[in-house]
Amino acid sequence: MSKPLRVFFVSVAMLYALVLGWLVFATARIAAAVPPALPPFECCTPYLRGSAAVPLNAKEFDRFDLSDGSALSLRLVPSDGDAPALLFAVLTSPDAATLTVNSASLGSRPVLGSFAGHGTDVGYRGEPVALWCAFEVVPPLQDGSALSITCTAVNSDGSRSVFSRKGVLSHAL
């Protein structure tokens, strides 16, 4: 092989190595700028964090005020005809770890439908302000319907609080 041909192949190989190195560097720089993907959501993961998670049109129809300053607010989002009404249980307590709606019924007929979600409302500094969970209510409640409901809150120390009302008149709709 002639000397000019060898110089040409060596030059092409070096150019190829430089371009390949630049591509690796550029890819690493771009990858560092992209945040890592969030882990997949599972049903048993801790509460999601989000601000203004409970809709503004959720109207409070019952409230439990406790001596320690915490409160459980029961709210309904009215049915729009196509979607069922949503029941939100919102607990403001610094010690609460989980919140569950155990049952809801109109008379003897259960109306607690599918699970609609849960989360944590956070304040301006990222601190938890309230836990909430939501369920569909089927059939949609009418104004003045007598609703019985039971909720359970579990505190971070493992203690439980059970909230129960029988035949509450809902004026949320």
CSV table of N, CA and C in Angstrom, one decimal:
chain,number,residue,atom,x,y,z
A,1,MET,N,0.9,-1.2,0.0
A,1,MET,CA,0.0,0.0,0.0
A,1,MET,C,0.9,1.2,0.0
A,2,SER,N,0.6,2.2,-0.8
A,2,SER,CA,1.4,3.4,-0.9
A,2,SER,C,1.2,4.3,0.3
A,3,LYS,N,2.2,5.1,0.5
A,3,LYS,CA,2.3,6.0,1.7
A,3,LYS,C,1.1,7.0,1.7
A,4,PRO,N,0.7,7.6,0.6
A,4,PRO,CA,-0.4,8.5,0.6
A,4,PRO,C,-1.7,7.8,0.9
A,5,LEU,N,-1.9,6.6,0.5
A,5,LEU,CA,-3.1,5.8,0.8
A,5,LEU,C,-3.1,5.5,2.3
A,6,ARG,N,-2.0,5.1,2.9
A,6,ARG,CA,-1.9,4.8,4.3
A,6,ARG,C,-2.3,6.1,5.1
A,7,VAL,N,-1.7,7.2,4.7
A,7,VAL,CA,-2.0,8.5,5.4
A,7,VAL,C,-3.5,8.8,5.3
A,8,PHE,N,-4.1,8.5,4.2
A,8,PHE,CA,-5.5,8.8,4.0
A,8,PHE,C,-6.3,7.9,5.0
A,9,PHE,N,-6.1,6.6,5.1
A,9,PHE,CA,-6.8,5.7,6.0
A,9,PHE,C,-6.6,6.0,7.4
A,10,VAL,N,-5.4,6.4,7.8
A,10,VAL,CA,-5.1,6.8,9.2
A,10,VAL,C,-5.9,8.1,9.5
A,11,SER,N,-5.9,9.0,8.6
A,11,SER,CA,-6.6,10.3,8.8
A,11,SER,C,-8.1,10.0,9.0
A,12,VAL,N,-8.7,9.1,8.1
A,12,VAL,CA,-10.1,8.8,8.2
A,12,VAL,C,-10.4,8.1,9.5
A,13,ALA,N,-9.6,7.2,10.0
A,13,ALA,CA,-9.7,6.5,11.2
A,13,ALA,C,-9.7,7.5,12.4
A,14,MET,N,-8.8,8.4,12.4
A,14,MET,CA,-8.7,9.4,13.5
A,14,MET,C,-9.9,10.3,13.5
A,15,LEU,N,-10.3,10.7,12.3
A,15,LEU,CA,-11.5,11.6,12.2
A,15,LEU,C,-12.8,10.8,12.7
A,16,TYR,N,-12.8,9.5,12.4
A,16,TYR,CA,-13.9,8.7,12.8
A,16,TYR,C,-13.9,8.6,14.4
A,17,ALA,N,-12.7,8.4,15.0
A,17,ALA,CA,-12.6,8.4,16.4
A,17,ALA,C,-13.0,9.7,17.1
A,18,LEU,N,-12.6,10.8,16.5
A,18,LEU,CA,-13.0,12.1,17.0
A,18,LEU,C,-14.5,12.3,17.0
A,19,VAL,N,-15.1,12.0,15.9
A,19,VAL,CA,-16.6,12.2,15.7
A,19,VAL,C,-17.3,11.3,16.7
A,20,LEU,N,-16.8,10.0,16.8
A,20,LEU,CA,-17.5,9.1,17.8
A,20,LEU,C,-17.3,9.6,19.2
A,21,GLY,N,-16.1,10.1,19.6
A,21,GLY,CA,-15.9,10.7,20.9
A,21,GLY,C,-16.8,11.9,21.2
A,22,TRP,N,-17.0,12.7,20.2
A,22,TRP,CA,-17.9,13.9,20.3
A,22,TRP,C,-19.3,13.4,20.5
A,23,LEU,N,-19.8,12.4,19.8
A,23,LEU,CA,-21.1,11.9,19.9
A,23,LEU,C,-21.4,11.3,21.3
A,24,VAL,N,-20.4,10.6,21.8
A,24,VAL,CA,-20.5,10.0,23.2
A,24,VAL,C,-20.6,11.2,24.2
A,25,PHE,N,-19.7,12.2,24.1
A,25,PHE,CA,-19.7,13.3,25.0
A,25,PHE,C,-21.1,14.1,24.9
A,26,ALA,N,-21.6,14.3,23.7
A,26,ALA,CA,-22.9,15.0,23.5
A,26,ALA,C,-24.0,14.2,24.1
A,27,THR,N,-24.0,12.9,23.9
A,27,THR,CA,-25.1,12.1,24.4
A,27,THR,C,-25.1,12.1,25.9
A,28,ALA,N,-23.9,12.0,26.5
A,28,ALA,CA,-23.8,12.1,28.0
A,28,ALA,C,-24.2,13.4,28.6
A,29,ARG,N,-23.9,14.5,27.9
A,29,ARG,CA,-24.3,15.8,28.3
A,29,ARG,C,-25.9,15.9,28.2
A,30,ILE,N,-26.5,15.4,27.2
A,30,ILE,CA,-27.9,15.5,27.0
A,30,ILE,C,-28.6,14.6,28.1
A,31,ALA,N,-28.1,13.4,28.3
A,31,ALA,CA,-28.6,12.5,29.3
A,31,ALA,C,-28.6,13.1,30.7
A,32,ALA,N,-27.5,13.8,31.0
A,32,ALA,CA,-27.4,14.5,32.3
A,32,ALA,C,-28.5,15.6,32.5
A,33,ALA,N,-28.9,16.2,31.4
A,33,ALA,CA,-29.9,17.3,31.5
A,33,ALA,C,-31.3,16.8,31.7
A,34,VAL,N,-31.6,15.5,31.3
A,34,VAL,CA,-32.9,15.0,31.3
A,34,VAL,C,-33.1,14.3,32.7
A,35,PRO,N,-34.2,14.7,33.5
A,35,PRO,CA,-34.4,14.1,34.8
A,35,PRO,C,-34.7,12.6,34.6
A,36,PRO,N,-34.3,11.8,35.6
A,36,PRO,CA,-34.6,10.4,35.5
A,36,PRO,C,-36.1,10.1,35.5
A,37,ALA,N,-36.6,9.0,34.9
A,37,ALA,CA,-38.0,8.7,34.9
A,37,ALA,C,-38.5,8.3,36.3
A,38,LEU,N,-39.7,8.7,36.6
A,38,LEU,CA,-40.3,8.3,37.9
A,38,LEU,C,-40.6,6.8,37.9
A,39,PRO,N,-40.5,6.2,39.1
A,39,PRO,CA,-40.8,4.8,39.2
A,39,PRO,C,-42.3,4.6,38.8
A,40,PRO,N,-42.6,3.4,38.4
A,40,PRO,CA,-44.0,3.1,38.0
A,40,PRO,C,-45.0,3.2,39.2
A,41,PHE,N,-46.2,3.7,39.0
A,41,PHE,CA,-47.1,3.8,40.1
A,41,PHE,C,-47.7,2.5,40.4
A,42,GLU,N,-47.8,2.1,41.7
A,42,GLU,CA,-48.4,0.9,42.1
A,42,GLU,C,-49.5,1.3,43.1
A,43,CYS,N,-50.5,0.4,43.2
A,43,CYS,CA,-51.7,0.7,44.1
A,43,CYS,C,-51.3,0.9,45.5
A,44,CYS,N,-50.2,0.3,46.0
A,44,CYS,CA,-49.9,0.3,47.4
A,44,CYS,C,-48.7,1.3,47.7
A,45,THR,N,-48.4,2.2,46.8
A,45,THR,CA,-47.3,3.2,47.0
A,45,THR,C,-47.8,4.2,48.0
A,46,PRO,N,-46.9,4.9,48.7
A,46,PRO,CA,-47.4,6.0,49.5
A,46,PRO,C,-48.2,7.1,48.8
A,47,TYR,N,-48.9,7.9,49.5
A,47,TYR,CA,-49.7,8.9,48.9
A,47,TYR,C,-49.0,9.8,48.0
A,48,LEU,N,-49.6,10.1,46.9
A,48,LEU,CA,-49.1,11.0,45.9
A,48,LEU,C,-49.0,12.4,46.4
A,49,ARG,N,-48.1,13.2,46.0
A,49,ARG,CA,-48.0,14.6,46.4
A,49,ARG,C,-48.5,15.5,45.3
A,50,GLY,N,-49.4,16.5,45.6
A,50,GLY,CA,-49.8,17.4,44.6
A,50,GLY,C,-50.5,18.5,45.2
A,51,SER,N,-50.4,19.7,44.7
A,51,SER,CA,-51.1,20.9,45.2
A,51,SER,C,-52.5,21.0,44.6
A,52,ALA,N,-53.5,21.5,45.3
A,52,ALA,CA,-54.8,21.7,44.9
A,52,ALA,C,-55.4,20.4,44.3
A,53,ALA,N,-55.2,19.3,45.0
A,53,ALA,CA,-55.6,18.0,44.5
A,53,ALA,C,-57.1,17.8,44.6
A,54,VAL,N,-57.7,18.3,45.6
A,54,VAL,CA,-59.2,18.2,45.8
A,54,VAL,C,-59.8,19.3,44.9
A,55,PRO,N,-60.8,18.9,44.0
A,55,PRO,CA,-61.4,19.9,43.2
A,55,PRO,C,-62.1,21.0,43.9
A,56,LEU,N,-62.1,22.2,43.4
A,56,LEU,CA,-62.7,23.3,44.0
A,56,LEU,C,-64.3,23.2,44.1
A,57,ASN,N,-64.8,22.4,43.2
A,57,ASN,CA,-66.3,22.2,43.2
A,57,ASN,C,-66.7,21.1,44.2
A,58,ALA,N,-65.8,20.5,45.0
A,58,ALA,CA,-66.1,19.6,46.0
A,58,ALA,C,-66.7,20.3,47.2
A,59,LYS,N,-68.0,20.1,47.4
A,59,LYS,CA,-68.7,20.8,48.5
A,59,LYS,C,-68.8,20.0,49.8
A,60,GLU,N,-68.4,20.6,50.9
A,60,GLU,CA,-68.4,19.9,52.2
A,60,GLU,C,-69.8,19.7,52.6
A,61,PHE,N,-70.1,18.4,53.1
A,61,PHE,CA,-71.4,18.2,53.6
A,61,PHE,C,-71.4,17.6,55.0
A,62,ASP,N,-70.2,17.3,55.5
A,62,ASP,CA,-70.1,16.9,56.9
A,62,ASP,C,-68.6,17.1,57.3
A,63,ARG,N,-68.4,17.3,58.7
A,63,ARG,CA,-67.1,17.6,59.2
A,63,ARG,C,-67.0,17.0,60.6
A,64,PHE,N,-65.8,16.4,60.9
A,64,PHE,CA,-65.5,15.9,62.2
A,64,PHE,C,-64.3,16.7,62.7
A,65,ASP,N,-64.5,17.5,63.8
A,65,ASP,CA,-63.5,18.3,64.4
A,65,ASP,C,-63.0,17.5,65.6
A,66,LEU,N,-61.7,17.3,65.7
A,66,LEU,CA,-61.1,16.6,66.8
A,66,LEU,C,-60.4,17.5,67.8
A,67,SER,N,-60.2,17.1,69.0
A,67,SER,CA,-59.7,17.9,70.1
A,67,SER,C,-58.2,18.3,69.8
A,68,ASP,N,-57.5,17.6,69.0
A,68,ASP,CA,-56.1,17.9,68.7
A,68,ASP,C,-55.9,18.9,67.6
A,69,GLY,N,-57.0,19.4,67.1
A,69,GLY,CA,-57.0,20.4,66.0
A,69,GLY,C,-57.1,19.8,64.6
A,70,SER,N,-57.1,18.5,64.5
A,70,SER,CA,-57.2,17.9,63.2
A,70,SER,C,-58.7,17.8,62.8
A,71,ALA,N,-59.0,17.6,61.6
A,71,ALA,CA,-60.4,17.5,61.1
A,71,ALA,C,-60.5,16.6,59.9
A,72,LEU,N,-61.7,15.9,59.8
A,72,LEU,CA,-62.0,15.1,58.6
A,72,LEU,C,-63.2,15.8,58.0
A,73,SER,N,-63.0,16.2,56.7
A,73,SER,CA,-64.0,16.8,55.9
A,73,SER,C,-64.5,15.9,54.9
A,74,LEU,N,-65.8,15.7,54.8
A,74,LEU,CA,-66.4,14.9,53.7
A,74,LEU,C,-67.0,15.8,52.7
A,75,ARG,N,-66.6,15.6,51.4
A,75,ARG,CA,-67.0,16.5,50.3
A,75,ARG,C,-67.6,15.7,49.2
A,76,LEU,N,-68.5,16.3,48.4
A,76,LEU,CA,-69.0,15.6,47.2
A,76,LEU,C,-68.8,16.5,46.0
A,77,VAL,N,-68.5,15.9,44.9
A,77,VAL,CA,-68.4,16.6,43.6
A,77,VAL,C,-69.7,16.1,42.9
A,78,PRO,N,-70.6,17.0,42.5
A,78,PRO,CA,-71.9,16.5,41.9
A,78,PRO,C,-71.6,15.8,40.6
A,79,SER,N,-72.6,14.9,40.3
A,79,SER,CA,-72.6,14.2,39.0
A,79,SER,C,-72.9,15.2,37.9
A,80,ASP,N,-72.3,15.1,36.8
A,80,ASP,CA,-72.6,16.0,35.6
A,80,ASP,C,-73.5,15.2,34.6
A,81,GLY,N,-74.1,14.1,35.0
A,81,GLY,CA,-74.9,13.4,34.1
A,81,GLY,C,-74.2,12.2,33.5
A,82,ASP,N,-73.0,12.5,33.0
A,82,ASP,CA,-72.2,11.4,32.4
A,82,ASP,C,-71.3,10.7,33.4
A,83,ALA,N,-70.7,11.4,34.3
A,83,ALA,CA,-69.8,10.8,35.3
A,83,ALA,C,-70.6,10.8,36.6
A,84,PRO,N,-70.3,9.8,37.4
A,84,PRO,CA,-70.9,9.7,38.8
A,84,PRO,C,-70.4,10.8,39.7
A,85,ALA,N,-71.1,11.0,40.8
A,85,ALA,CA,-70.6,11.9,41.8
A,85,ALA,C,-69.4,11.3,42.5
A,86,LEU,N,-68.5,12.2,43.0
A,86,LEU,CA,-67.3,11.7,43.7
A,86,LEU,C,-67.4,12.1,45.1
A,87,LEU,N,-67.0,11.2,46.0
A,87,LEU,CA,-66.9,11.4,47.4
A,87,LEU,C,-65.5,11.6,47.8
A,88,PHE,N,-65.1,12.7,48.4
A,88,PHE,CA,-63.8,13.0,48.9
A,88,PHE,C,-63.8,13.0,50.4
A,89,ALA,N,-62.9,12.3,51.0
A,89,ALA,CA,-62.6,12.3,52.4
A,89,ALA,C,-61.2,13.1,52.6
A,90,VAL,N,-61.2,14.2,53.3
A,90,VAL,CA,-60.0,15.0,53.4
A,90,VAL,C,-59.7,15.2,54.9
A,91,LEU,N,-58.5,14.7,55.3
A,91,LEU,CA,-58.1,14.7,56.7
A,91,LEU,C,-56.9,15.6,56.8
A,92,THR,N,-57.1,16.6,57.7
A,92,THR,CA,-56.0,17.5,58.1
A,92,THR,C,-55.5,17.1,59.4
A,93,SER,N,-54.4,16.4,59.4
A,93,SER,CA,-53.8,16.0,60.7
A,93,SER,C,-52.3,15.8,60.5
A,94,PRO,N,-51.5,16.3,61.4
A,94,PRO,CA,-50.1,16.1,61.2
A,94,PRO,C,-49.6,14.7,61.4
A,95,ASP,N,-50.4,13.9,62.1
A,95,ASP,CA,-49.9,12.5,62.4
A,95,ASP,C,-50.5,11.4,61.5
A,96,ALA,N,-51.4,11.8,60.6
A,96,ALA,CA,-52.1,10.8,59.8
A,96,ALA,C,-51.1,10.2,58.7
A,97,ALA,N,-51.1,8.9,58.6
A,97,ALA,CA,-50.3,8.3,57.5
A,97,ALA,C,-51.2,7.8,56.4
A,98,THR,N,-52.4,7.3,56.7
A,98,THR,CA,-53.3,6.8,55.6
A,98,THR,C,-54.7,7.2,56.0
A,99,LEU,N,-55.5,7.2,55.0
A,99,LEU,CA,-57.0,7.5,55.1
A,99,LEU,C,-57.7,6.6,54.2
A,100,THR,N,-58.8,5.9,54.7
A,100,THR,CA,-59.6,5.0,53.9
A,100,THR,C,-61.1,5.3,54.1
A,101,VAL,N,-61.9,5.2,53.1
A,101,VAL,CA,-63.3,5.3,53.2
A,101,VAL,C,-63.7,3.8,53.2
A,102,ASN,N,-64.3,3.3,54.3
A,102,ASN,CA,-64.6,1.9,54.5
A,102,ASN,C,-66.0,1.6,53.8
A,103,SER,N,-67.0,2.5,54.0
A,103,SER,CA,-68.3,2.2,53.5
A,103,SER,C,-69.1,3.5,53.3
A,104,ALA,N,-70.0,3.5,52.4
A,104,ALA,CA,-71.0,4.5,52.2
A,104,ALA,C,-72.3,3.9,51.8
A,105,SER,N,-73.4,4.3,52.3
A,105,SER,CA,-74.7,3.7,51.9
A,105,SER,C,-75.8,4.7,52.0
A,106,LEU,N,-76.8,4.5,51.2
A,106,LEU,CA,-78.1,5.3,51.3
A,106,LEU,C,-79.1,4.3,51.8
A,107,GLY,N,-79.5,4.5,53.1
A,107,GLY,CA,-80.3,3.5,53.7
A,107,GLY,C,-79.5,2.2,53.9
A,108,SER,N,-80.0,1.1,53.3
A,108,SER,CA,-79.3,-0.2,53.4
A,108,SER,C,-78.6,-0.5,52.1
A,109,ARG,N,-78.6,0.4,51.1
A,109,ARG,CA,-78.0,0.1,49.8
A,109,ARG,C,-76.6,0.7,49.7
A,110,PRO,N,-75.6,-0.1,49.5
A,110,PRO,CA,-74.2,0.5,49.4
A,110,PRO,C,-74.1,1.4,48.1
A,111,VAL,N,-73.4,2.5,48.3
A,111,VAL,CA,-73.3,3.4,47.1
A,111,VAL,C,-71.8,3.7,46.8
A,112,LEU,N,-70.9,3.1,47.6
A,112,LEU,CA,-69.5,3.3,47.4
A,112,LEU,C,-69.0,2.6,46.1
A,113,GLY,N,-68.7,3.4,45.1
A,113,GLY,CA,-68.3,2.8,43.8
A,113,GLY,C,-66.8,2.6,43.7
A,114,SER,N,-66.3,2.7,42.5
A,114,SER,CA,-64.8,2.5,42.2
A,114,SER,C,-63.9,3.5,42.9
A,115,PHE,N,-62.7,3.1,43.3
A,115,PHE,CA,-61.7,4.0,43.8
A,115,PHE,C,-61.3,5.0,42.8
A,116,ALA,N,-61.3,6.3,43.1
A,116,ALA,CA,-61.0,7.3,42.2
A,116,ALA,C,-59.6,7.9,42.4
A,117,GLY,N,-59.0,7.7,43.5
A,117,GLY,CA,-57.6,8.2,43.7
A,117,GLY,C,-57.4,8.6,45.1
A,118,HIS,N,-56.1,8.9,45.4
A,118,HIS,CA,-55.7,9.4,46.7
A,118,HIS,C,-54.5,10.3,46.6
A,119,GLY,N,-54.2,11.1,47.6
A,119,GLY,CA,-53.1,11.9,47.5
A,119,GLY,C,-52.9,12.8,48.8
A,120,THR,N,-51.9,13.6,48.7
A,120,THR,CA,-51.6,14.5,49.8
A,120,THR,C,-51.6,16.0,49.2
A,121,ASP,N,-52.4,16.8,49.8
A,121,ASP,CA,-52.2,18.3,49.5
A,121,ASP,C,-51.0,18.8,50.2
A,122,VAL,N,-50.2,19.6,49.5
A,122,VAL,CA,-49.0,20.1,50.2
A,122,VAL,C,-49.1,21.6,50.2
A,123,GLY,N,-48.4,22.2,51.2
A,123,GLY,CA,-48.4,23.6,51.4
A,123,GLY,C,-47.4,24.3,50.6
A,124,TYR,N,-47.2,25.6,50.8
A,124,TYR,CA,-46.2,26.4,50.1
A,124,TYR,C,-44.8,25.9,50.2
A,125,ARG,N,-44.4,25.3,51.4
A,125,ARG,CA,-43.1,24.9,51.7
A,125,ARG,C,-42.9,23.4,51.4
A,126,GLY,N,-43.9,22.7,50.8
A,126,GLY,CA,-43.8,21.3,50.5
A,126,GLY,C,-44.2,20.4,51.7
A,127,GLU,N,-44.7,21.0,52.8
A,127,GLU,CA,-45.2,20.2,53.9
A,127,GLU,C,-46.6,19.7,53.6
A,128,PRO,N,-46.9,18.4,54.1
A,128,PRO,CA,-48.2,17.9,53.9
A,128,PRO,C,-49.2,18.7,54.7
A,129,VAL,N,-50.3,19.0,54.0
A,129,VAL,CA,-51.4,19.8,54.7
A,129,VAL,C,-52.6,18.9,55.0
A,130,ALA,N,-52.9,18.0,54.0
A,130,ALA,CA,-54.1,17.1,54.2
A,130,ALA,C,-53.9,15.9,53.4
A,131,LEU,N,-54.4,14.8,53.9
A,131,LEU,CA,-54.5,13.5,53.1
A,131,LEU,C,-55.9,13.5,52.5
A,132,TRP,N,-56.1,12.9,51.3
A,132,TRP,CA,-57.4,12.8,50.8
A,132,TRP,C,-57.5,11.4,50.0
A,133,CYS,N,-58.7,10.9,50.0
A,133,CYS,CA,-59.0,9.8,49.1
A,133,CYS,C,-60.4,10.0,48.5
A,134,ALA,N,-60.6,9.5,47.3
A,134,ALA,CA,-61.9,9.7,46.6
A,134,ALA,C,-62.4,8.4,46.0
A,135,PHE,N,-63.7,8.3,46.0
A,135,PHE,CA,-64.5,7.2,45.5
A,135,PHE,C,-65.6,7.7,44.7
A,136,GLU,N,-66.0,6.9,43.7
A,136,GLU,CA,-67.2,7.2,42.9
A,136,GLU,C,-68.4,6.9,43.9
A,137,VAL,N,-69.5,7.6,43.7
A,137,VAL,CA,-70.7,7.4,44.5
A,137,VAL,C,-71.8,7.0,43.5
A,138,VAL,N,-72.3,5.8,43.6
A,138,VAL,CA,-73.3,5.3,42.6
A,138,VAL,C,-74.5,4.8,43.4
A,139,PRO,N,-75.7,5.2,43.1
A,139,PRO,CA,-76.1,6.2,42.1
A,139,PRO,C,-75.8,7.6,42.6
A,140,PRO,N,-75.8,8.6,41.7
A,140,PRO,CA,-75.6,9.9,42.1
A,140,PRO,C,-76.6,10.3,43.2
A,141,LEU,N,-76.1,11.0,44.2
A,141,LEU,CA,-76.9,11.4,45.4
A,141,LEU,C,-77.8,12.6,44.9
A,142,GLN,N,-79.0,12.6,45.5
A,142,GLN,CA,-79.9,13.8,45.3
A,142,GLN,C,-79.9,14.6,46.5
A,143,ASP,N,-80.2,15.9,46.4
A,143,ASP,CA,-80.2,16.8,47.6
A,143,ASP,C,-81.1,16.2,48.6
A,144,GLY,N,-80.6,16.2,49.9
A,144,GLY,CA,-81.4,15.7,51.0
A,144,GLY,C,-81.3,14.2,51.2
A,145,SER,N,-80.5,13.5,50.4
A,145,SER,CA,-80.3,12.1,50.6
A,145,SER,C,-79.6,11.8,51.9
A,146,ALA,N,-80.1,10.7,52.6
A,146,ALA,CA,-79.5,10.3,53.9
A,146,ALA,C,-78.3,9.4,53.6
A,147,LEU,N,-77.1,9.9,53.9
A,147,LEU,CA,-75.9,9.1,53.6
A,147,LEU,C,-75.3,8.7,54.9
A,148,SER,N,-75.0,7.4,55.0
A,148,SER,CA,-74.2,6.8,56.1
A,148,SER,C,-72.8,6.5,55.6
A,149,ILE,N,-71.8,6.9,56.4
A,149,ILE,CA,-70.4,6.7,55.9
A,149,ILE,C,-69.5,6.4,57.1
A,150,THR,N,-68.5,5.6,56.8
A,150,THR,CA,-67.4,5.2,57.8
A,150,THR,C,-66.1,5.4,57.2
A,151,CYS,N,-65.2,6.1,57.8
A,151,CYS,CA,-63.8,6.3,57.4
A,151,CYS,C,-62.8,5.9,58.5
A,152,THR,N,-61.6,5.4,58.1
A,152,THR,CA,-60.6,5.1,59.0
A,152,THR,C,-59.3,5.8,58.7
A,153,ALA,N,-58.7,6.4,59.7
A,153,ALA,CA,-57.4,7.0,59.5
A,153,ALA,C,-56.4,6.3,60.4
A,154,VAL,N,-55.2,6.0,59.8
A,154,VAL,CA,-54.2,5.3,60.6
A,154,VAL,C,-53.0,6.4,60.8
A,155,ASN,N,-52.6,6.6,62.0
A,155,ASN,CA,-51.6,7.5,62.3
A,155,ASN,C,-50.2,6.9,62.1
A,156,SER,N,-49.2,7.7,62.1
A,156,SER,CA,-47.8,7.2,61.8
A,156,SER,C,-47.3,6.3,63.0
A,157,ASP,N,-47.9,6.4,64.2
A,157,ASP,CA,-47.5,5.5,65.3
A,157,ASP,C,-48.3,4.2,65.3
A,158,GLY,N,-49.2,4.0,64.3
A,158,GLY,CA,-50.0,2.8,64.2
A,158,GLY,C,-51.4,2.9,64.8
A,159,SER,N,-51.7,3.9,65.6
A,159,SER,CA,-53.0,4.1,66.2
A,159,SER,C,-54.0,4.4,65.1
A,160,ARG,N,-55.3,4.0,65.3
A,160,ARG,CA,-56.4,4.2,64.4
A,160,ARG,C,-57.4,5.2,64.9
A,161,SER,N,-58.1,5.9,64.0
A,161,SER,CA,-59.2,6.7,64.3
A,161,SER,C,-60.3,6.3,63.3
A,162,VAL,N,-61.5,6.0,63.9
A,162,VAL,CA,-62.6,5.6,63.0
A,162,VAL,C,-63.7,6.7,63.1
A,163,PHE,N,-64.1,7.2,62.0
A,163,PHE,CA,-65.1,8.3,61.9
A,163,PHE,C,-66.4,7.6,61.2
A,164,SER,N,-67.5,7.8,61.9
A,164,SER,CA,-68.7,7.2,61.4
A,164,SER,C,-69.9,8.1,61.6
A,165,ARG,N,-70.8,8.3,60.6
A,165,ARG,CA,-72.0,9.0,60.6
A,165,ARG,C,-73.1,8.2,60.0
A,166,LYS,N,-74.2,8.2,60.7
A,166,LYS,CA,-75.4,7.4,60.1
A,166,LYS,C,-76.5,8.4,59.7
A,167,GLY,N,-76.9,8.3,58.5
A,167,GLY,CA,-78.0,9.1,58.0
A,167,GLY,C,-77.8,10.6,57.9
A,168,VAL,N,-76.6,11.0,57.5
A,168,VAL,CA,-76.3,12.5,57.3
A,168,VAL,C,-77.1,13.0,56.1
A,169,LEU,N,-77.7,14.2,56.3
A,169,LEU,CA,-78.4,14.8,55.2
A,169,LEU,C,-77.3,15.5,54.4
A,170,SER,N,-77.2,15.1,53.1
A,170,SER,CA,-76.2,15.8,52.3
A,170,SER,C,-76.8,17.0,51.5
A,171,HIS,N,-76.3,18.1,51.8
A,171,HIS,CA,-76.7,19.3,51.1
A,171,HIS,C,-75.7,19.8,50.1
A,172,ALA,N,-74.9,18.8,49.6
A,172,ALA,CA,-73.8,19.1,48.7
A,172,ALA,C,-74.3,19.3,47.3
A,173,LEU,N,-75.4,18.7,47.0
A,173,LEU,CA,-75.9,18.8,45.6
A,173,LEU,C,-77.1,19.6,45.4
